[in-house]
Amino acid sequence: MALLEVKNLRVHFEIQGGWVKAVDGISFSIDSGQTMGLVGESGCGKTTAAYAITQLLPNNAYIKSGQILYRGRDLLSISKKPDGRLDDYNEEIRKIRWKEISMIFQGAMNAFNPVFKVGDQIIEAIQLHEDVNHVTAEARAKELFSFVGIPEDRIKNYPHEFSGGMKQRAMIALALALSPSFVIADEPTTALDVITQDRILFEIKKLQEQLDMAMMIITHDVSVVAEVSEKIAVMYAGRIMEIGTTVQVFKNTAHPYTAGLLGSFPSIEGPRRRLESIPGFPPDLVNPPSGCPFHPRCKYAKDVCAKQVPGGIELEPSHISYCIFANELRDKLNRGG
Ligand SMILES: Nc1ncnc2c1ncn2[C@@H]1O[C@H](COP(=O)(O)OP(=O)(O)O)[C@@H](O)[C@H]1O
Ligand SMILES: [Mg+2]
């Protein structure tokens, strides 16, 4: 059984004059101990998907369909109100959040309250969820600090006394404080310089392996996920375009959007692909394009692409493309054409 299985999840935001279809029918699963990368350009719905799983959606978010099965149990059946919004105060979900499913936030730089010591904030989080005394919680916080590479005596410092990289590490310590089985890391290194990014990413990966956690790494940068994920889901306009093992998606690309995304970043294995960005504009999620949402930007699009929503085509076990012409295009996409 998968640890997490998301089935046909749709999350729409109500705004004045319409609905933002931020997540519009995504399905994927993650096994215990496995890492999946969720990639796609900014605004395609990655964070919304993460907030649905951790049940931290804002008040104008409505679950329009789907299931979020965690250890086989649908979290939405616990917390979804009749109107489709989530019950923020649901006790059962609160027990699962942080302790079972935890999250390293995008923009973690500001995750800590500036007026309290970083260590105290971690100790408080531990004591909120576990019946341990202050001494035990402090010992755990110190252990976590050294685990993520921060000197233990830094536990007495305030957030402003930490560098950006250290704050990020402290955020990771906070996310791991309750030994969760599943961690979502939302652009965990985006705010950092490239060298620190690489180091922290590898450290997250190492910790994930040591602790045998499953993880979902969210990023707009495909080169980030290649190195740390076994599996990749490529998202565009609230939907998944292609999903498969990292090798399948990179070596046997089967969606024009994935090919465009890979072409936008330098290859980690040398100059196989040239650097180019995808022409055109990101879609309007209030009035998304008909048929395949990528068709207005796709250089291979045919008439049918504007009319028909692609069902998934399974190219090989575990590798699915949501492009009508996936089979026909594979050779072209992998020759850089
Ligand atoms: N609370 C909200 N109300 C209305 N629209 C929102 C809200 N939060 C996010 N959105 C919109 O939903 C879409 C997906 O956003 P997000 O999930 O943050 O994307 P990503 O993380 O991939 O950059 C974007 O168009 C964004 O503007
Ligand atoms: Mg985001």
mmCIF file of C-alpha atoms and ligand atoms in Angstrom:
data_model
loop_
_atom_site.group_PDB
_atom_site.id
_atom_site.type_symbol
_atom_site.label_atom_id
_atom_site.label_comp_id
_atom_site.label_asym_id
_atom_site.label_seq_id
_atom_site.Cartn_x
_atom_site.Cartn_y
_atom_site.Cartn_z
ATOM 1 C CA MET A 1 0.000 0.000 0.000
ATOM 2 C CA ALA A 2 1.226 3.483 -0.854
ATOM 3 C CA LEU A 3 1.906 5.742 2.123
ATOM 4 C CA LEU A 4 0.164 8.631 0.383
ATOM 5 C CA GLU A 5 -2.217 8.347 -2.505
ATOM 6 C CA VAL A 6 -3.818 11.405 -4.042
ATOM 7 C CA LYS A 7 -6.734 10.644 -6.341
ATOM 8 C CA ASN A 8 -8.326 13.105 -8.749
ATOM 9 C CA LEU A 9 -7.792 16.027 -6.368
ATOM 10 C CA ARG A 10 -9.320 19.337 -7.397
ATOM 11 C CA VAL A 11 -8.826 22.464 -5.274
ATOM 12 C CA HIS A 12 -10.334 25.716 -6.518
ATOM 13 C CA PHE A 13 -10.092 29.195 -4.959
ATOM 14 C CA GLU A 14 -13.109 31.434 -4.924
ATOM 15 C CA ILE A 15 -12.236 34.967 -5.975
ATOM 16 C CA GLN A 16 -14.292 37.945 -7.012
ATOM 17 C CA GLY A 17 -15.596 37.153 -10.452
ATOM 18 C CA GLY A 18 -14.727 33.483 -10.646
ATOM 19 C CA TRP A 19 -12.783 30.460 -9.545
ATOM 20 C CA VAL A 20 -9.049 29.875 -9.741
ATOM 21 C CA LYS A 21 -8.656 26.247 -10.754
ATOM 22 C CA ALA A 22 -5.333 25.915 -8.956
ATOM 23 C CA VAL A 23 -5.363 22.114 -8.694
ATOM 24 C CA ASP A 24 -7.588 20.481 -11.255
ATOM 25 C CA GLY A 25 -7.570 16.720 -11.097
ATOM 26 C CA ILE A 26 -4.196 15.411 -9.977
ATOM 27 C CA SER A 27 -3.392 11.827 -9.010
ATOM 28 C CA PHE A 28 -0.154 10.326 -7.742
ATOM 29 C CA SER A 29 1.141 8.071 -5.011
ATOM 30 C CA ILE A 30 4.229 7.977 -2.835
ATOM 31 C CA ASP A 31 5.518 4.884 -1.039
ATOM 32 C CA SER A 32 7.134 4.772 2.400
ATOM 33 C CA GLY A 33 10.678 6.062 2.233
ATOM 34 C CA GLN A 34 10.263 7.283 -1.342
ATOM 35 C CA THR A 35 10.984 10.783 -2.665
ATOM 36 C CA MET A 36 8.846 12.346 -5.353
ATOM 37 C CA GLY A 37 9.657 15.644 -7.019
ATOM 38 C CA LEU A 38 6.716 17.852 -7.951
ATOM 39 C CA VAL A 39 7.919 20.287 -10.603
ATOM 40 C CA GLY A 40 6.401 22.990 -12.735
ATOM 41 C CA GLU A 41 6.587 26.714 -13.361
ATOM 42 C CA SER A 42 5.521 29.168 -10.695
ATOM 43 C CA GLY A 43 1.733 29.383 -10.334
ATOM 44 C CA CYS A 44 0.901 25.880 -11.585
ATOM 45 C CA GLY A 45 -0.585 24.742 -8.259
ATOM 46 C CA LYS A 46 2.276 23.004 -6.441
ATOM 47 C CA THR A 47 1.922 24.789 -3.118
ATOM 48 C CA THR A 48 -1.856 24.455 -3.253
ATOM 49 C CA ALA A 49 -1.467 20.687 -3.642
ATOM 50 C CA ALA A 50 0.891 20.663 -0.650
ATOM 51 C CA TYR A 51 -1.499 22.697 1.476
ATOM 52 C CA ALA A 52 -4.328 20.347 0.588
ATOM 53 C CA ILE A 53 -2.275 17.384 1.823
ATOM 54 C CA THR A 54 -1.239 19.137 5.045
ATOM 55 C CA GLN A 55 -4.724 20.648 5.303
ATOM 56 C CA LEU A 56 -3.500 24.196 5.634
ATOM 57 C CA LEU A 57 -5.565 25.684 2.811
ATOM 58 C CA PRO A 58 -6.794 29.271 3.067
ATOM 59 C CA ASN A 59 -10.431 29.938 3.692
ATOM 60 C CA ASN A 60 -11.395 30.606 0.082
ATOM 61 C CA ALA A 61 -10.173 27.161 -1.018
ATOM 62 C CA TYR A 62 -12.760 24.521 -1.863
ATOM 63 C CA ILE A 63 -12.077 20.851 -2.450
ATOM 64 C CA LYS A 64 -14.069 20.128 -5.584
ATOM 65 C CA SER A 65 -13.264 16.437 -5.815
ATOM 66 C CA GLY A 66 -10.855 13.739 -4.850
ATOM 67 C CA GLN A 67 -9.294 11.766 -2.074
ATOM 68 C CA ILE A 68 -6.089 12.123 -0.086
ATOM 69 C CA LEU A 69 -5.382 8.662 1.267
ATOM 70 C CA TYR A 70 -2.757 8.531 3.996
ATOM 71 C CA ARG A 71 -1.991 4.983 5.112
ATOM 72 C CA GLY A 72 -5.180 4.056 3.282
ATOM 73 C CA ARG A 73 -7.411 6.514 5.100
ATOM 74 C CA ASP A 74 -8.984 9.456 3.280
ATOM 75 C CA LEU A 75 -7.991 12.605 5.184
ATOM 76 C CA LEU A 76 -10.656 14.576 3.362
ATOM 77 C CA SER A 77 -13.356 12.295 4.712
ATOM 78 C CA ILE A 78 -12.259 13.425 8.175
ATOM 79 C CA SER A 79 -12.020 17.150 7.635
ATOM 80 C CA LYS A 80 -13.993 18.234 4.570
ATOM 81 C CA LYS A 81 -17.092 20.208 5.381
ATOM 82 C CA PRO A 82 -20.249 19.856 3.240
ATOM 83 C CA ASP A 83 -19.386 23.020 1.295
ATOM 84 C CA GLY A 84 -15.967 21.619 0.330
ATOM 85 C CA ARG A 85 -13.876 23.702 2.704
ATOM 86 C CA LEU A 86 -11.642 22.133 5.331
ATOM 87 C CA ASP A 87 -12.317 22.205 9.030
ATOM 88 C CA ASP A 88 -9.254 24.022 10.403
ATOM 89 C CA TYR A 89 -9.816 22.871 13.927
ATOM 90 C CA ASN A 90 -10.263 19.189 13.281
ATOM 91 C CA GLU A 91 -8.571 17.411 16.174
ATOM 92 C CA GLU A 92 -7.675 14.265 14.258
ATOM 93 C CA ILE A 93 -5.986 16.211 11.485
ATOM 94 C CA ARG A 94 -4.069 18.226 14.062
ATOM 95 C CA LYS A 95 -2.678 15.002 15.461
ATOM 96 C CA ILE A 96 -1.564 13.865 12.021
ATOM 97 C CA ARG A 97 -0.079 17.205 10.948
ATOM 98 C CA TRP A 98 3.597 17.614 12.001
ATOM 99 C CA LYS A 99 3.693 14.250 13.699
ATOM 100 C CA GLU A 100 2.852 12.151 10.619
ATOM 101 C CA ILE A 101 2.913 14.644 7.756
ATOM 102 C CA SER A 102 5.084 17.690 8.127
ATOM 103 C CA MET A 103 6.145 20.519 5.871
ATOM 104 C CA ILE A 104 9.178 22.684 5.190
ATOM 105 C CA PHE A 105 7.605 25.886 3.916
ATOM 106 C CA GLN A 106 8.432 27.952 0.894
ATOM 107 C CA GLY A 107 9.987 31.130 2.268
ATOM 108 C CA ALA A 108 11.019 29.439 5.475
ATOM 109 C CA MET A 109 13.217 32.433 6.163
ATOM 110 C CA ASN A 110 10.307 34.032 7.972
ATOM 111 C CA ALA A 111 8.872 30.913 9.554
ATOM 112 C CA PHE A 112 10.250 31.703 12.986
ATOM 113 C CA ASN A 113 8.768 34.317 15.249
ATOM 114 C CA PRO A 114 11.463 37.018 15.635
ATOM 115 C CA VAL A 115 10.772 37.671 19.309
ATOM 116 C CA PHE A 116 11.398 34.128 20.568
ATOM 117 C CA LYS A 117 14.572 32.062 20.593
ATOM 118 C CA VAL A 118 14.703 29.536 17.756
ATOM 119 C CA GLY A 119 15.343 26.655 20.148
ATOM 120 C CA ASP A 120 12.371 27.573 22.319
ATOM 121 C CA GLN A 121 10.110 27.533 19.290
ATOM 122 C CA ILE A 122 11.227 24.005 18.463
ATOM 123 C CA ILE A 123 10.869 22.892 22.087
ATOM 124 C CA GLU A 124 7.367 24.315 22.154
ATOM 125 C CA ALA A 125 6.426 22.411 18.994
ATOM 126 C CA ILE A 126 7.659 19.171 20.531
ATOM 127 C CA GLN A 127 5.808 19.756 23.796
ATOM 128 C CA LEU A 128 2.630 20.681 21.979
ATOM 129 C CA HIS A 129 2.458 17.234 20.436
ATOM 130 C CA GLU A 130 4.236 14.989 22.858
ATOM 131 C CA ASP A 131 3.892 14.504 26.551
ATOM 132 C CA VAL A 132 7.531 15.224 27.442
ATOM 133 C CA ASN A 133 9.064 17.637 29.936
ATOM 134 C CA HIS A 134 11.143 20.675 29.027
ATOM 135 C CA VAL A 135 14.476 18.971 29.675
ATOM 136 C CA THR A 136 13.673 16.091 27.337
ATOM 137 C CA ALA A 137 12.308 18.424 24.663
ATOM 138 C CA GLU A 138 15.420 20.610 24.922
ATOM 139 C CA ALA A 139 17.685 17.602 24.583
ATOM 140 C CA ARG A 140 15.755 16.588 21.471
ATOM 141 C CA ALA A 141 16.000 20.113 20.029
ATOM 142 C CA LYS A 142 19.790 20.073 20.560
ATOM 143 C CA GLU A 143 20.032 16.690 18.936
ATOM 144 C CA LEU A 144 18.049 17.999 15.966
ATOM 145 C CA PHE A 145 20.284 21.042 15.699
ATOM 146 C CA SER A 146 23.408 18.957 15.436
ATOM 147 C CA PHE A 147 21.559 16.629 13.076
ATOM 148 C CA VAL A 148 20.981 19.468 10.624
ATOM 149 C CA GLY A 149 24.453 20.891 11.164
ATOM 150 C CA ILE A 150 23.848 23.779 13.553
ATOM 151 C CA PRO A 151 26.052 23.999 16.688
ATOM 152 C CA GLU A 152 23.983 22.993 19.715
ATOM 153 C CA ASP A 153 24.674 26.185 21.668
ATOM 154 C CA ARG A 154 22.879 28.125 18.927
ATOM 155 C CA ILE A 155 19.665 26.910 20.490
ATOM 156 C CA LYS A 156 19.729 30.058 22.622
ATOM 157 C CA ASN A 157 19.879 32.423 19.646
ATOM 158 C CA TYR A 158 17.129 34.533 18.159
ATOM 159 C CA PRO A 159 16.159 34.173 14.487
ATOM 160 C CA HIS A 160 17.976 37.393 13.485
ATOM 161 C CA GLU A 161 21.245 35.908 14.790
ATOM 162 C CA PHE A 162 21.004 33.136 12.191
ATOM 163 C CA SER A 163 22.205 33.352 8.593
ATOM 164 C CA GLY A 164 19.782 32.461 5.815
ATOM 165 C CA GLY A 165 21.229 28.971 5.474
ATOM 166 C CA MET A 166 21.036 28.432 9.220
ATOM 167 C CA LYS A 167 17.413 29.548 9.371
ATOM 168 C CA GLN A 168 16.650 27.100 6.617
ATOM 169 C CA ARG A 169 18.379 24.322 8.555
ATOM 170 C CA ALA A 170 16.467 25.285 11.696
ATOM 171 C CA MET A 171 13.223 25.095 9.709
ATOM 172 C CA ILE A 172 14.224 21.605 8.625
ATOM 173 C CA ALA A 173 14.912 20.720 12.268
ATOM 174 C CA LEU A 174 11.444 21.990 13.151
ATOM 175 C CA ALA A 175 9.839 19.937 10.376
ATOM 176 C CA LEU A 176 11.663 16.821 11.576
ATOM 177 C CA ALA A 177 11.141 17.442 15.289
ATOM 178 C CA LEU A 178 8.358 14.900 15.653
ATOM 179 C CA SER A 179 9.922 12.235 13.382
ATOM 180 C CA PRO A 180 7.222 12.396 10.702
ATOM 181 C CA SER A 181 6.781 9.606 8.176
ATOM 182 C CA PHE A 182 6.166 12.034 5.353
ATOM 183 C CA VAL A 183 7.680 15.466 4.740
ATOM 184 C CA ILE A 184 6.741 17.974 2.089
ATOM 185 C CA ALA A 185 9.579 20.355 1.237
ATOM 186 C CA ASP A 186 8.180 23.324 -0.690
ATOM 187 C CA GLU A 187 11.018 25.030 -2.607
ATOM 188 C CA PRO A 188 13.209 24.354 0.427
ATOM 189 C CA THR A 189 16.302 26.025 -0.948
ATOM 190 C CA THR A 190 15.037 28.649 -3.389
ATOM 191 C CA ALA A 191 15.892 31.624 -1.196
ATOM 192 C CA LEU A 192 19.514 30.534 -0.724
ATOM 193 C CA ASP A 193 22.647 30.987 -2.784
ATOM 194 C CA VAL A 194 23.494 28.159 -5.158
ATOM 195 C CA ILE A 195 26.259 26.569 -3.085
ATOM 196 C CA THR A 196 24.219 26.565 0.110
ATOM 197 C CA GLN A 197 21.267 25.252 -1.912
ATOM 198 C CA ASP A 198 23.170 22.216 -3.068
ATOM 199 C CA ARG A 199 24.554 21.449 0.350
ATOM 200 C CA ILE A 200 21.218 21.753 2.127
ATOM 201 C CA LEU A 201 19.459 19.690 -0.489
ATOM 202 C CA PHE A 202 21.910 16.854 -0.072
ATOM 203 C CA GLU A 203 21.575 17.126 3.674
ATOM 204 C CA ILE A 204 17.787 16.929 3.469
ATOM 205 C CA LYS A 205 18.190 13.863 1.293
ATOM 206 C CA LYS A 206 20.632 12.271 3.731
ATOM 207 C CA LEU A 207 18.329 12.904 6.672
ATOM 208 C CA GLN A 208 15.408 11.539 4.717
ATOM 209 C CA GLU A 209 17.294 8.316 4.088
ATOM 210 C CA GLN A 210 18.538 8.017 7.659
ATOM 211 C CA LEU A 211 15.088 8.573 9.085
ATOM 212 C CA ASP A 212 13.388 6.538 6.383
ATOM 213 C CA MET A 213 10.885 9.280 5.680
ATOM 214 C CA ALA A 214 8.926 9.652 2.490
ATOM 215 C CA MET A 215 9.236 13.059 0.915
ATOM 216 C CA MET A 216 7.697 15.296 -1.683
ATOM 217 C CA ILE A 217 10.123 17.950 -2.927
ATOM 218 C CA ILE A 218 8.448 20.853 -4.675
ATOM 219 C CA THR A 219 10.483 23.004 -7.017
ATOM 220 C CA HIS A 220 10.327 24.985 -10.244
ATOM 221 C CA ASP A 221 13.895 23.850 -10.984
ATOM 222 C CA VAL A 222 14.061 20.380 -12.532
ATOM 223 C CA SER A 223 17.790 20.118 -12.000
ATOM 224 C CA VAL A 224 17.073 20.109 -8.251
ATOM 225 C CA VAL A 225 14.794 17.093 -8.294
ATOM 226 C CA ALA A 226 16.896 15.013 -10.652
ATOM 227 C CA GLU A 227 19.506 14.462 -7.996
ATOM 228 C CA VAL A 228 17.265 13.656 -5.065
ATOM 229 C CA SER A 229 14.024 12.083 -6.317
ATOM 230 C CA GLU A 230 13.185 8.566 -7.398
ATOM 231 C CA LYS A 231 10.029 9.769 -9.014
ATOM 232 C CA ILE A 232 8.861 12.975 -10.719
ATOM 233 C CA ALA A 233 5.463 14.502 -11.385
ATOM 234 C CA VAL A 234 5.423 17.421 -13.816
ATOM 235 C CA MET A 235 2.591 19.868 -13.251
ATOM 236 C CA TYR A 236 1.122 22.518 -15.530
ATOM 237 C CA ALA A 237 -2.008 24.620 -15.014
ATOM 238 C CA GLY A 238 -3.233 22.598 -12.064
ATOM 239 C CA ARG A 239 -2.784 19.235 -13.742
ATOM 240 C CA ILE A 240 -0.129 16.600 -14.063
ATOM 241 C CA MET A 241 1.379 16.426 -17.534
ATOM 242 C CA GLU A 242 3.771 13.554 -17.016
ATOM 243 C CA ILE A 243 4.705 11.269 -14.161
ATOM 244 C CA GLY A 244 7.236 8.499 -13.874
ATOM 245 C CA THR A 245 10.524 7.481 -12.351
ATOM 246 C CA THR A 246 13.202 10.158 -12.626
ATOM 247 C CA VAL A 247 14.990 8.093 -15.256
ATOM 248 C CA GLN A 248 11.809 7.653 -17.298
ATOM 249 C CA VAL A 249 10.935 11.332 -17.228
ATOM 250 C CA PHE A 250 14.486 12.500 -17.990
ATOM 251 C CA LYS A 251 15.608 9.850 -20.458
ATOM 252 C CA ASN A 252 12.339 8.964 -22.069
ATOM 253 C CA THR A 253 10.496 12.256 -21.939
ATOM 254 C CA ALA A 254 6.951 11.841 -23.193
ATOM 255 C CA HIS A 255 5.350 15.260 -22.876
ATOM 256 C CA PRO A 256 6.243 18.442 -24.784
ATOM 257 C CA TYR A 257 5.910 20.494 -21.597
ATOM 258 C CA THR A 258 8.440 18.313 -19.782
ATOM 259 C CA ALA A 259 10.791 18.642 -22.733
ATOM 260 C CA GLY A 260 10.390 22.424 -22.583
ATOM 261 C CA LEU A 261 11.016 22.461 -18.854
ATOM 262 C CA LEU A 262 14.135 20.310 -19.201
ATOM 263 C CA GLY A 263 15.341 22.560 -22.006
ATOM 264 C CA SER A 264 15.018 25.564 -19.716
ATOM 265 C CA PHE A 265 17.725 24.341 -17.375
ATOM 266 C CA PRO A 266 21.293 23.260 -17.939
ATOM 267 C CA SER A 267 21.546 19.500 -17.959
ATOM 268 C CA ILE A 268 23.255 17.966 -14.972
ATOM 269 C CA GLU A 269 25.052 15.539 -17.250
ATOM 270 C CA GLY A 270 26.527 18.023 -19.638
ATOM 271 C CA PRO A 271 25.257 19.892 -22.637
ATOM 272 C CA ARG A 272 22.722 17.378 -23.912
ATOM 273 C CA ARG A 273 20.049 20.030 -24.109
ATOM 274 C CA ARG A 274 20.331 23.647 -25.011
ATOM 275 C CA LEU A 275 19.112 26.350 -22.745
ATOM 276 C CA GLU A 276 15.791 27.762 -23.896
ATOM 277 C CA SER A 277 12.646 28.939 -22.244
ATOM 278 C CA ILE A 278 9.163 27.882 -23.217
ATOM 279 C CA PRO A 279 7.617 30.539 -25.458
ATOM 280 C CA GLY A 280 4.242 32.008 -24.570
ATOM 281 C CA PHE A 281 2.620 32.835 -21.275
ATOM 282 C CA PRO A 282 1.519 30.784 -18.287
ATOM 283 C CA PRO A 283 -2.196 30.015 -18.480
ATOM 284 C CA ASP A 284 -5.008 31.925 -16.835
ATOM 285 C CA LEU A 285 -6.309 29.527 -14.211
ATOM 286 C CA VAL A 286 -9.670 31.283 -14.002
ATOM 287 C CA ASN A 287 -10.330 30.542 -17.675
ATOM 288 C CA PRO A 288 -7.855 27.787 -18.496
ATOM 289 C CA PRO A 289 -7.440 26.712 -22.137
ATOM 290 C CA SER A 290 -9.808 24.019 -23.370
ATOM 291 C CA GLY A 291 -8.536 20.508 -24.018
ATOM 292 C CA CYS A 292 -4.894 20.148 -23.052
ATOM 293 C CA PRO A 293 -4.010 23.278 -21.054
ATOM 294 C CA PHE A 294 -0.547 23.370 -22.603
ATOM 295 C CA HIS A 295 -1.786 23.414 -26.215
ATOM 296 C CA PRO A 296 -1.497 27.212 -26.770
ATOM 297 C CA ARG A 297 2.246 27.002 -26.023
ATOM 298 C CA CYS A 298 2.943 23.617 -27.551
ATOM 299 C CA LYS A 299 4.850 23.535 -30.809
ATOM 300 C CA TYR A 300 3.440 20.100 -31.627
ATOM 301 C CA ALA A 301 -0.228 20.979 -30.960
ATOM 302 C CA LYS A 302 -2.886 19.897 -33.452
ATOM 303 C CA ASP A 303 -6.581 20.842 -33.627
ATOM 304 C CA VAL A 304 -7.615 17.962 -31.434
ATOM 305 C CA CYS A 305 -5.465 19.248 -28.559
ATOM 306 C CA ALA A 306 -7.801 22.217 -28.064
ATOM 307 C CA LYS A 307 -10.837 19.951 -27.996
ATOM 308 C CA GLN A 308 -9.922 16.857 -26.056
ATOM 309 C CA VAL A 309 -8.661 16.607 -22.478
ATOM 310 C CA PRO A 310 -5.892 14.008 -22.691
ATOM 311 C CA GLY A 311 -6.426 10.853 -20.711
ATOM 312 C CA GLY A 312 -3.206 9.337 -19.440
ATOM 313 C CA ILE A 313 -1.179 7.175 -21.783
ATOM 314 C CA GLU A 314 0.912 4.570 -19.994
ATOM 315 C CA LEU A 315 4.137 4.303 -21.947
ATOM 316 C CA GLU A 316 5.757 1.758 -19.684
ATOM 317 C CA PRO A 317 4.941 0.643 -16.146
ATOM 318 C CA SER A 318 4.730 3.682 -13.816
ATOM 319 C CA HIS A 319 5.324 6.152 -16.676
ATOM 320 C CA ILE A 320 2.250 8.119 -17.752
ATOM 321 C CA SER A 321 1.986 11.062 -20.135
ATOM 322 C CA TYR A 322 -1.091 13.232 -20.443
ATOM 323 C CA CYS A 323 -0.357 14.122 -24.067
ATOM 324 C CA ILE A 324 -2.573 12.696 -26.804
ATOM 325 C CA PHE A 325 0.483 12.288 -29.021
ATOM 326 C CA ALA A 326 2.849 10.908 -26.379
ATOM 327 C CA ASN A 327 3.754 7.818 -28.392
ATOM 328 C CA GLU A 328 4.294 9.663 -31.672
ATOM 329 C CA LEU A 329 6.384 12.423 -30.071
ATOM 330 C CA ARG A 330 8.763 10.421 -27.920
ATOM 331 C CA ASP A 331 11.577 10.157 -30.439
ATOM 332 C CA LYS A 332 11.433 13.842 -31.252
ATOM 333 C CA LEU A 333 11.343 14.923 -27.615
ATOM 334 C CA ASN A 334 14.375 12.878 -26.700
ATOM 335 C CA ARG A 335 16.466 14.022 -29.620
ATOM 336 C CA GLY A 336 16.011 17.627 -28.578
ATOM 337 C CA GLY A 337 13.779 18.313 -31.621
HETATM 338 N N1 LIG B 1 -5.744 32.111 -1.578
HETATM 339 C C1 LIG B 1 -5.764 32.189 -2.916
HETATM 340 N N2 LIG B 1 -6.806 32.783 -3.557
HETATM 341 C C2 LIG B 1 -6.868 32.855 -4.891
HETATM 342 N N3 LIG B 1 -5.931 32.360 -5.724
HETATM 343 C C3 LIG B 1 -4.863 31.765 -5.145
HETATM 344 C C4 LIG B 1 -4.715 31.639 -3.733
HETATM 345 N N4 LIG B 1 -3.537 31.003 -3.465
HETATM 346 C C5 LIG B 1 -2.989 30.735 -4.660
HETATM 347 N N5 LIG B 1 -3.761 31.173 -5.673
HETATM 348 C C6 LIG B 1 -3.534 31.022 -7.116
HETATM 349 O O1 LIG B 1 -3.526 29.630 -7.404
HETATM 350 C C7 LIG B 1 -2.577 29.316 -8.418
HETATM 351 C C8 LIG B 1 -1.599 28.269 -7.912
HETATM 352 O O2 LIG B 1 -0.796 28.833 -6.906
HETATM 353 P P1 LIG B 1 0.311 28.006 -6.119
HETATM 354 O O3 LIG B 1 -0.289 26.726 -5.675
HETATM 355 O O4 LIG B 1 0.899 28.882 -5.100
HETATM 356 O O5 LIG B 1 1.349 27.707 -7.299
HETATM 357 P P2 LIG B 1 2.904 27.272 -7.220
HETATM 358 O O6 LIG B 1 3.200 26.819 -5.837
HETATM 359 O O7 LIG B 1 3.040 26.204 -8.254
HETATM 360 O O8 LIG B 1 3.695 28.487 -7.606
HETATM 361 C C9 LIG B 1 -1.935 30.646 -8.800
HETATM 362 O O9 LIG B 1 -2.624 31.151 -9.921
HETATM 363 C C10 LIG B 1 -2.179 31.511 -7.580
HETATM 364 O O10 LIG B 1 -2.233 32.873 -7.936
HETATM 365 MG MG MG B 2 4.655 27.560 -4.488
#
